[in-house]
Short mmCIF file of C-alpha atoms in Angstrom, two decimals:
data_model
loop_
_atom_site.label_atom_id
_atom_site.label_comp_id
_atom_site.label_asym_id
_atom_site.label_seq_id
_atom_site.Cartn_x
_atom_site.Cartn_y
_atom_site.Cartn_z
CA MET A 1 -0.14 -0.24 -0.45
CA LEU A 2 0.79 3.71 -0.83
CA LEU A 3 1.09 6.21 1.86
CA LEU A 4 0.98 9.85 1.50
CA ALA A 5 3.67 11.54 4.39
CA LEU A 6 4.24 14.18 5.26
CA GLY A 7 7.33 16.32 6.32
CA ASP A 8 10.89 16.06 5.78
CA PRO A 9 11.32 11.65 4.74
CA GLY A 10 14.83 12.77 6.43
CA MET A 11 14.34 13.32 9.84
CA GLU A 12 12.87 10.81 12.87
CA PRO A 13 9.07 11.61 14.00
CA ALA A 14 9.40 12.22 18.04
CA ARG A 15 6.37 9.56 18.60
CA PRO A 16 5.14 6.59 16.01
CA ALA A 17 4.05 8.10 12.70
CA LEU A 18 0.04 8.88 12.16
CA VAL A 19 -2.28 6.86 10.23
CA ILE A 20 -5.75 8.47 9.62
CA ARG A 21 -8.00 5.68 7.84
CA ILE A 22 -10.37 8.33 5.68
CA ARG A 23 -13.31 5.84 4.54
CA ILE A 24 -14.85 7.01 1.50
CA PRO A 25 -18.96 7.30 1.76
CA ASP A 26 -21.27 4.66 -0.15
CA GLY A 27 -19.12 1.22 1.15
CA GLY A 28 -16.38 2.76 -1.12
CA GLY A 29 -13.04 1.61 0.54
CA ALA A 30 -10.74 4.04 2.56
CA VAL A 31 -7.98 5.65 2.31
CA ASP A 32 -4.96 5.14 4.65
CA TRP A 33 -3.25 8.21 5.04
CA THR A 34 0.23 8.73 6.79
CA VAL A 35 1.04 11.60 8.56
CA HIS A 36 4.59 12.89 10.82
CA PRO A 37 5.41 15.67 11.99
CA ALA A 38 1.71 15.21 13.29
CA PRO A 39 1.34 17.54 16.02
CA GLN A 40 1.60 20.57 12.83
CA LEU A 41 -1.72 18.31 11.29
CA LEU A 42 -4.42 20.83 10.51
CA PHE A 43 -7.33 20.63 9.93
CA ARG A 44 -6.89 22.23 6.50
CA ASP A 45 -4.47 20.01 5.69
CA VAL A 46 -7.19 16.75 5.86
CA LEU A 47 -10.12 18.19 3.79
CA ASP A 48 -7.37 19.12 0.89
CA VAL A 49 -6.30 15.24 1.27
CA ILE A 50 -9.86 14.14 1.30
CA SER A 51 -10.54 17.52 -1.50
CA GLN A 52 -7.87 15.41 -4.50
CA VAL A 53 -9.47 11.69 -2.31
CA LEU A 54 -13.37 12.64 -3.54
CA PRO A 55 -12.27 15.15 -6.30
CA ASP A 56 -16.27 15.06 -7.44
CA ALA A 57 -17.63 15.88 -3.63
CA THR A 58 -17.79 18.98 -2.05
CA THR A 59 -15.84 18.41 1.45
CA THR A 60 -15.95 21.38 4.79
CA ALA A 61 -16.01 19.41 8.14
CA PHE A 62 -14.74 15.50 8.57
CA GLU A 63 -16.63 12.34 11.40
CA TYR A 64 -14.37 10.11 13.71
CA GLU A 65 -16.09 7.91 17.23
CA ASP A 66 -15.32 8.22 19.79
CA GLU A 67 -15.37 6.10 23.03
CA ASP A 68 -19.49 4.70 22.48
CA GLY A 69 -18.95 4.90 18.66
CA ASP A 70 -21.01 8.37 18.50
CA ARG A 71 -19.55 10.67 15.70
CA ILE A 72 -18.51 13.70 16.86
CA THR A 73 -18.23 16.41 12.91
CA VAL A 74 -14.09 17.95 12.79
CA ARG A 75 -14.73 21.40 11.96
CA SER A 76 -11.66 23.81 13.47
CA ASP A 77 -8.13 23.21 14.16
CA GLU A 78 -9.88 22.86 17.67
CA GLU A 79 -11.80 20.75 16.75
CA MET A 80 -8.30 18.83 15.41
CA LYS A 81 -6.38 18.43 18.95
CA ALA A 82 -9.77 17.40 20.32
CA MET A 83 -9.79 14.37 18.18
CA LEU A 84 -6.23 13.87 18.42
CA SER A 85 -5.50 14.00 21.38
CA TYR A 86 -8.34 11.95 22.39
CA TYR A 87 -7.43 9.36 19.26
CA TYR A 88 -3.44 9.60 21.84
CA THR A 89 -5.75 8.61 24.63
CA THR A 90 -6.82 5.23 23.25
CA VAL A 91 -2.82 4.62 20.93
CA MET A 92 -1.42 4.29 23.94
CA GLU A 93 -4.20 2.38 26.04
CA GLN A 94 -4.08 -1.03 23.09
CA GLN A 95 -0.30 0.51 23.80
CA GLY A 96 -0.69 -0.96 27.08
CA ASN A 97 -3.33 -3.87 26.56
CA GLY A 98 -0.48 -4.93 24.50
CA GLN A 99 -2.98 -4.35 21.18
CA LEU A 100 -2.52 -3.78 17.56
CA ILE A 101 -2.74 -0.26 17.28
CA VAL A 102 -5.63 0.86 15.74
CA PRO A 103 -5.36 4.21 12.22
CA LEU A 104 -7.53 7.30 13.73
CA GLN A 105 -10.75 6.57 11.36
CA ILE A 106 -12.33 9.36 9.54
CA TYR A 107 -15.85 9.99 7.80
CA PRO A 108 -15.58 12.40 5.07
CA ARG A 109 -19.23 15.01 5.00
CA ALA A 110 -19.28 15.62 1.47
CA CYS A 111 -22.38 17.74 -0.39
CA LYS A 112 -22.84 14.16 -3.07
CA PRO A 113 -20.76 11.68 -3.31
CA PRO A 114 -18.05 10.32 -5.16
CA GLY A 115 -18.20 10.18 -8.00
CA LYS A 116 -15.28 7.62 -10.83
CA ARG A 117 -12.98 6.45 -8.48
CA ASN A 118 -9.94 4.45 -9.35
CA ILE A 119 -10.17 1.98 -6.67
CA HIS A 120 -6.21 0.20 -7.86
CA GLY A 121 -4.14 2.59 -6.38
CA LEU A 122 -5.14 6.20 -6.79
CA LYS A 123 -1.89 8.82 -6.52
CA VAL A 124 -3.14 12.74 -5.40
CA ASN A 125 -0.54 15.38 -5.43
CA THR A 126 0.12 17.95 -2.62
CA ARG A 127 1.45 20.35 -2.25
CA ALA A 128 1.78 23.55 0.44
CA GLY A 129 2.77 22.55 3.72
CA SER A 130 1.05 18.92 3.58
CA ALA A 131 3.80 16.84 1.72
CA ASN A 132 5.78 16.75 -1.00
CA ASN A 133 5.66 14.04 -4.56
CA SER A 134 3.68 11.82 -1.89
CA SER A 135 0.96 9.70 -2.62
CA VAL A 136 -1.98 6.45 -1.10
CA ALA A 137 -3.22 4.60 -1.87
CA ILE A 138 -7.58 3.30 -1.72
CA THR A 139 -7.99 0.07 -0.70
CA ASP A 140 -10.84 -1.43 -1.69
CA SER A 141 -12.04 -4.20 1.20
CA LEU A 142 -9.80 -2.94 4.20
CA PRO A 143 -10.74 -5.37 7.10
CA SER A 144 -12.47 -2.91 10.00
CA HIS A 145 -10.70 -2.94 12.88
CA SER A 146 -13.29 -0.77 15.32
CA LEU A 147 -13.73 -1.55 18.15
CA LYS A 148 -16.79 0.24 18.92
CA LYS A 149 -20.23 0.11 16.78
CA SER A 150 -20.36 3.11 14.91
CA SER A 151 -23.28 5.46 15.98
CA ALA A 152 -24.77 3.94 12.40
CA GLU A 153 -25.43 0.35 13.14
CA LEU A 154 -26.53 1.03 16.57
CA LYS A 155 -29.08 2.95 15.98
CA LYS A 156 -29.92 0.06 13.52
CA ILE A 157 -29.52 -2.07 16.89
CA LEU A 158 -31.85 -0.04 18.93
CA ALA A 159 -34.23 0.79 16.40
CA ASN A 160 -35.17 -1.36 14.17
CA GLY A 161 -38.85 -3.29 16.31
CA GLN A 162 -36.43 -4.69 19.33
CA MET A 163 -36.42 -2.01 21.26
CA ASN A 164 -37.97 -2.91 24.10
CA GLU A 165 -38.80 -2.38 28.13
CA GLN A 166 -37.24 -6.03 29.36
CA ASP A 167 -33.67 -4.73 27.43
CA ILE A 168 -33.73 -1.66 29.47
CA ARG A 169 -31.97 -0.80 33.12
CA TYR A 170 -33.66 2.31 34.17
CA ARG A 171 -30.32 3.82 36.80
CA ASP A 172 -30.75 7.56 37.52
CA ILE A 173 -33.69 9.86 38.03
CA LEU A 174 -32.07 13.00 35.68
CA GLY A 175 -35.59 15.19 35.85
CA HIS A 176 -38.79 15.95 35.11
CA GLY A 177 -40.53 18.14 32.56
CA ASN A 178 -43.51 18.70 30.35
CA GLY A 179 -45.40 15.55 31.63
CA GLY A 180 -42.73 12.85 32.08
CA THR A 181 -40.15 11.33 33.66
CA VAL A 182 -36.66 11.39 32.06
CA TYR A 183 -34.20 8.70 33.61
CA LYS A 184 -30.85 7.68 32.41
CA ALA A 185 -30.48 4.15 31.56
CA ASN A 186 -28.61 0.63 30.19
CA HIS A 187 -29.58 -1.08 26.89
CA VAL A 188 -28.83 -4.09 27.89
CA PRO A 189 -28.02 -5.33 24.86
CA SER A 190 -25.88 -2.88 23.35
CA GLY A 191 -24.33 -1.26 26.59
CA LYS A 192 -25.17 1.82 25.47
CA ILE A 193 -25.74 4.51 27.95
CA LEU A 194 -28.88 6.06 26.91
CA ALA A 195 -31.40 9.15 28.06
CA VAL A 196 -35.06 7.73 28.52
CA LYS A 197 -38.79 10.00 29.24
CA VAL A 198 -40.99 8.55 30.38
CA ILE A 199 -44.78 10.20 29.85
CA PRO A 200 -47.98 8.72 31.79
CA LEU A 201 -50.74 9.21 28.52
CA ASP A 202 -54.53 8.36 28.69
CA ILE A 203 -54.85 7.25 24.91
CA THR A 204 -56.88 5.07 22.24
CA LEU A 205 -54.76 2.12 20.98
CA GLU A 206 -55.32 4.34 17.40
CA LEU A 207 -53.33 7.16 18.68
CA GLN A 208 -50.51 5.21 19.99
CA LYS A 209 -50.36 3.77 16.80
CA GLN A 210 -50.42 7.33 15.06
CA ILE A 211 -47.77 9.49 17.50
CA MET A 212 -45.66 6.07 16.89
CA SER A 213 -45.84 6.78 12.87
CA GLU A 214 -46.02 9.87 13.09
CA LEU A 215 -42.29 9.56 15.09
CA GLU A 216 -40.68 8.23 12.70
CA ILE A 217 -38.71 11.45 11.25
CA LEU A 218 -36.77 11.30 14.42
CA TYR A 219 -34.70 8.77 12.22
CA LYS A 220 -34.26 10.97 9.49
CA CYS A 221 -33.25 14.04 11.24
CA ASP A 222 -28.82 14.01 11.03
CA SER A 223 -27.80 17.06 12.15
CA SER A 224 -25.06 17.21 15.16
CA TYR A 225 -27.30 20.04 16.56
CA ILE A 226 -30.18 17.94 17.43
CA ILE A 227 -30.64 15.02 20.54
CA GLY A 228 -29.87 11.37 18.81
CA PHE A 229 -32.66 9.57 18.17
CA TYR A 230 -33.08 5.55 19.45
CA GLY A 231 -36.96 4.33 19.28
CA ALA A 232 -39.90 4.40 21.28
CA PHE A 233 -42.10 2.53 22.79
CA PHE A 234 -45.77 2.32 24.82
CA VAL A 235 -45.92 -0.32 27.53
CA GLU A 236 -49.34 0.03 28.68
CA ASN A 237 -50.68 3.42 28.93
CA ARG A 238 -46.81 4.63 28.85
CA ILE A 239 -44.60 6.14 25.56
CA SER A 240 -40.72 5.44 26.75
CA LEU A 241 -39.28 8.25 24.39
CA CYS A 242 -35.28 6.46 24.07
CA THR A 243 -32.80 9.56 22.49
CA GLU A 244 -28.65 10.09 23.64
CA PHE A 245 -27.02 10.94 27.07
CA MET A 246 -25.30 14.22 27.82
CA ASP A 247 -23.84 14.08 29.98
CA GLY A 248 -23.53 17.27 30.70
CA GLY A 249 -27.33 17.36 31.19
CA SER A 250 -29.55 20.74 30.53
CA LEU A 251 -29.25 24.26 30.24
CA ASP A 252 -31.90 25.06 33.36
CA VAL A 253 -30.08 23.66 35.92
CA TYR A 254 -26.81 25.83 35.27
CA ARG A 255 -26.46 29.33 36.76
CA LYS A 256 -25.92 32.43 35.04
CA ILE A 257 -23.57 30.99 31.91
CA PRO A 258 -20.67 34.24 30.72
CA GLU A 259 -21.39 35.67 27.27
CA HIS A 260 -18.79 34.11 25.74
CA VAL A 261 -19.55 30.68 27.31
CA LEU A 262 -23.10 31.99 26.12
CA GLY A 263 -22.58 32.41 23.17
CA ARG A 264 -21.29 28.94 20.83
CA ILE A 265 -24.00 28.04 22.65
CA ALA A 266 -26.86 29.88 20.64
CA VAL A 267 -24.85 28.98 18.08
CA ALA A 268 -25.18 25.33 17.72
CA VAL A 269 -29.49 26.32 19.29
CA VAL A 270 -29.73 28.55 15.94
CA LYS A 271 -27.45 25.81 13.60
CA GLY A 272 -30.45 23.15 15.22
CA LEU A 273 -34.06 25.18 14.48
CA THR A 274 -32.46 26.47 11.25
CA TYR A 275 -31.70 22.17 10.55
CA LEU A 276 -35.96 21.58 11.79
CA TRP A 277 -36.97 24.56 9.86
CA SER A 278 -35.60 22.99 7.03
CA LEU A 279 -37.41 19.47 7.75
CA LYS A 280 -40.28 21.55 8.25
CA ILE A 281 -40.67 21.05 11.91
CA LEU A 282 -40.80 23.66 14.23
CA HIS A 283 -39.58 22.94 17.72
CA ARG A 284 -43.35 24.14 19.45
CA ASP A 285 -41.00 23.92 23.40
CA VAL A 286 -38.03 26.26 22.54
CA LYS A 287 -36.88 26.09 26.96
CA PRO A 288 -33.37 25.80 29.14
CA SER A 289 -34.49 22.25 30.26
CA ASN A 290 -34.85 21.43 26.35
CA MET A 291 -31.11 22.44 25.41
CA LEU A 292 -28.70 19.64 25.97
CA VAL A 293 -25.31 19.48 27.16
CA ASN A 294 -22.13 17.81 27.19
CA THR A 295 -18.77 17.41 29.20
CA ARG A 296 -17.10 17.80 24.65
CA GLY A 297 -18.82 20.89 24.88
CA GLN A 298 -21.95 19.86 22.23
CA VAL A 299 -24.66 21.81 22.23
CA LYS A 300 -28.35 19.62 21.26
CA LEU A 301 -32.50 20.32 21.16
CA CYS A 302 -34.18 18.07 22.35
CA ASP A 303 -37.82 17.02 22.89
CA PHE A 304 -39.52 19.11 19.52
CA GLY A 305 -43.19 18.48 18.50
CA VAL A 306 -42.48 15.87 15.96
CA SER A 307 -45.47 14.15 15.99
CA THR A 308 -49.05 16.47 16.70
CA GLN A 309 -50.88 13.52 18.60
CA LEU A 310 -47.38 13.17 21.52
CA VAL A 311 -47.73 16.59 22.28
CA ASN A 312 -51.42 17.46 21.45
CA SER A 313 -51.89 14.19 23.62
CA ILE A 314 -49.60 15.40 26.68
CA ALA A 315 -51.21 19.34 26.37
CA LYS A 316 -55.30 17.30 27.61
CA THR A 317 -53.10 15.99 30.52
CA TYR A 318 -51.00 18.42 31.95
CA VAL A 319 -52.79 21.30 32.18
CA GLY A 320 -50.98 24.37 31.55
CA THR A 321 -49.55 27.34 29.36
CA ASN A 322 -45.27 27.37 28.50
CA ALA A 323 -43.83 30.36 30.55
CA TYR A 324 -41.49 30.59 27.65
CA MET A 325 -44.72 30.60 24.69
CA ALA A 326 -44.53 33.95 22.19
CA PRO A 327 -47.39 36.04 23.78
CA GLU A 328 -49.55 35.45 19.79
CA ARG A 329 -49.55 31.58 21.14
CA ILE A 330 -50.68 33.19 24.51
CA SER A 331 -53.84 34.96 23.15
CA GLY A 332 -54.18 31.76 20.27
CA GLU A 333 -53.29 33.18 17.45
CA GLN A 334 -51.61 31.57 14.67
CA TYR A 335 -48.17 29.86 15.33
CA GLY A 336 -44.72 29.96 13.59
CA ILE A 337 -40.81 29.59 13.46
CA HIS A 338 -41.27 33.07 14.12
CA SER A 339 -43.16 32.31 17.51
CA ASP A 340 -39.97 29.32 18.51
CA VAL A 341 -37.79 32.36 17.38
CA TRP A 342 -39.57 34.35 20.63
CA SER A 343 -38.78 31.13 23.21
CA LEU A 344 -35.38 31.42 21.65
CA GLY A 345 -35.24 35.48 23.46
CA ILE A 346 -36.84 34.40 26.06
CA SER A 347 -34.50 31.56 27.11
CA PHE A 348 -31.19 33.36 26.28
CA MET A 349 -32.40 36.51 28.54
CA GLU A 350 -32.92 33.85 31.13
CA LEU A 351 -29.85 31.80 30.75
CA ALA A 352 -27.88 35.41 30.36
CA LEU A 353 -29.78 36.55 33.51
CA GLY A 354 -29.69 33.63 35.73
CA ARG A 355 -33.13 34.58 36.23
CA PHE A 356 -36.94 34.43 34.76
CA PRO A 357 -37.38 37.87 32.57
CA TYR A 358 -40.45 38.61 34.12
CA PRO A 359 -39.95 38.99 37.89
CA GLN A 360 -43.68 38.72 38.49
CA ILE A 361 -43.67 35.38 37.13
CA GLN A 362 -42.36 33.09 39.69
CA LYS A 363 -41.86 30.26 37.59
CA ASN A 364 -40.01 27.48 40.90
CA GLN A 365 -42.00 23.89 39.57
CA GLY A 366 -41.52 23.95 35.86
CA SER A 367 -42.34 26.69 33.16
CA LEU A 368 -46.55 24.91 33.18
CA MET A 369 -49.02 27.74 34.65
CA PRO A 370 -52.52 29.34 34.83
CA LEU A 371 -53.04 31.29 31.40
CA GLN A 372 -53.87 34.51 33.46
CA LEU A 373 -50.98 34.67 35.27
CA LEU A 374 -48.49 34.45 31.17
CA GLN A 375 -50.70 38.16 30.79
CA CYS A 376 -48.24 40.38 31.33
CA ILE A 377 -46.12 38.57 28.29
CA VAL A 378 -48.65 39.52 26.03
CA ASP A 379 -50.36 42.56 27.42
CA GLU A 380 -46.36 44.25 28.63
CA GLU A 381 -43.32 45.12 26.72
CA SER A 382 -40.54 43.55 25.96
CA PRO A 383 -37.89 43.28 28.71
CA VAL A 384 -34.31 44.16 27.42
CA LEU A 385 -31.20 43.26 28.88
CA PRO A 386 -29.52 45.68 30.61
CA VAL A 387 -26.06 47.10 27.84
CA GLY A 388 -23.75 48.40 30.51
CA GLU A 389 -23.83 43.84 31.14
CA PHE A 390 -23.45 42.24 27.82
CA SER A 391 -22.16 43.29 23.96
CA GLU A 392 -24.48 45.46 22.12
CA PRO A 393 -24.66 42.40 19.66
CA PHE A 394 -26.34 40.20 21.78
CA VAL A 395 -28.54 43.07 23.79
CA HIS A 396 -29.03 44.39 20.15
CA PHE A 397 -29.66 39.84 19.13
CA ILE A 398 -31.92 38.91 21.87
CA THR A 399 -34.33 42.72 21.23
CA GLN A 400 -35.15 42.00 17.88
CA CYS A 401 -35.96 37.60 19.20
CA MET A 402 -38.77 38.84 21.25
CA ARG A 403 -40.00 41.66 18.95
CA LYS A 404 -44.02 41.68 19.82
CA GLN A 405 -44.67 41.81 16.36
CA PRO A 406 -44.26 38.41 14.93
CA LYS A 407 -43.35 39.24 11.82
CA GLU A 408 -40.50 42.16 13.33
CA ARG A 409 -38.56 39.41 14.72
CA PRO A 410 -35.62 38.04 12.08
CA ALA A 411 -35.78 35.04 9.94
CA PRO A 412 -33.85 32.08 10.06
CA GLU A 413 -31.08 33.22 7.92
CA GLU A 414 -30.97 37.12 9.73
CA LEU A 415 -29.97 34.80 12.82
CA MET A 416 -27.17 33.55 10.80
CA GLY A 417 -26.37 36.52 10.19
CA HIS A 418 -26.75 38.82 13.34
CA LEU A 419 -22.94 40.21 14.58
CA PHE A 420 -23.50 38.48 17.80
CA ILE A 421 -24.17 34.88 16.35
CA VAL A 422 -21.69 35.24 13.36
CA GLN A 423 -19.19 36.05 16.45
CA TYR A 424 -18.79 32.46 17.86
CA ASN A 425 -19.69 31.17 15.11
CA ASP A 426 -15.79 29.25 15.47
CA GLY A 427 -16.30 26.23 15.90
CA ASN A 428 -15.00 26.12 18.97
CA ALA A 429 -16.53 23.43 21.32
CA GLU A 430 -13.64 24.01 24.16
CA VAL A 431 -15.55 26.87 25.53
CA VAL A 432 -18.67 24.76 26.75
CA SER A 433 -16.75 21.92 27.05
CA MET A 434 -14.29 23.97 29.80
CA TRP A 435 -17.15 25.59 32.06
CA VAL A 436 -19.36 22.44 31.71
CA CYS A 437 -16.73 19.95 33.53
CA ARG A 438 -15.99 22.92 35.37
CA THR A 439 -19.40 23.76 36.42
CA LEU A 440 -20.14 19.49 37.18
CA GLU A 441 -16.31 20.02 38.96
CA GLU A 442 -17.87 22.81 41.22
CA ARG A 443 -21.67 21.47 41.97
CA ARG A 444 -19.69 17.76 42.59
CA LEU A 445 -17.11 19.84 45.37
CA GLN A 446 -20.81 21.13 46.79
CA GLN A 447 -22.71 17.99 46.84
CA GLN A 448 -19.75 16.10 48.98
CA GLY A 449 -19.02 19.15 50.96
CA SER A 450 -23.57 19.34 52.09
CA GLN A 451 -23.18 15.90 53.16
#
């Protein structure tokens, strides 16, 4: 096999050369690429090589698998560093156990599949800091050395009709809300850690079937800003929704969030909402408790209203009005994307202030409350962030999202183009990761001190 080597061939690398295995979409084999010195490898270098391996595709990012088999997207040098750090930790464990060192496998995210491929030894020349007079070879039938099931394989296992309560081992209660209880649980056949939301619903068998049918679209959602969905099942009068577990939990349990962290969280939330809107799905329940984070710095949306019947059944069973609803929704008027935008604005205002923006609304137990208590949202002027405490772009972003007239709120493309979002759209997950890890550690130490 011909391998692509980076750097001066006459120099001895300080550590073993890094072998990156570029997986070609649609079962097209793989490319093994040898890189040294690996610490100098940049995100752009990888994209340059991928573009030569897949000349007919436009690739702007790639993925790798973490220890749980989940796909992690790489879009920047910072995320490259995180990937390499994770991989070298894995290599050290493999060496310590006397195991074969597995190449770092990456999966290009191409906008369209590649055209014709030379599977008998394609050679590509690289320039501008990547490599000189080197080549890569595509192998058509490399054995798979992956130690973990891929996210796609796991999803197939979990969603092929075998998902049932007998295979679930419930562990801890993660929280309550929106009519249900969320558990941390194990899926015994796969060993996967899940979040399982159990909602009691007294509905007919026909409605149960309709809900399950409407939930089918969740299998098709493919965004790094949307929580992974593994399956659902009914047992008697309870529906259980099985999703990806996020070890940082939901944002409603965090205190006031610094703006530089909140900005990067906002980017992820806006991207997640934009993705849903592109599928003609309204979230309908945007609020901090439906924004999840993990210690890798990922931010994902959950509990969006893909099933109209499920939303309606919960609304009939659990009486109350959502405090994050837009004024027009509280008044019973038409609901649309602009209503999600209001909920986005009031949620991030709360996360910035560390309290609900309307002082007269005591939101102590969840977000559901009698309609009359929310009348102030309809009648009064929208609250505004204090300019002295927050940057002008952030204040403007919140103000625009919370316009009383729905049509005056930003459209999806205007949200993504807003200065506040553009400013923090740098792919720096490390900022969120460090904040989550630090906050969780502080919480753990406080719990120890109170015991």
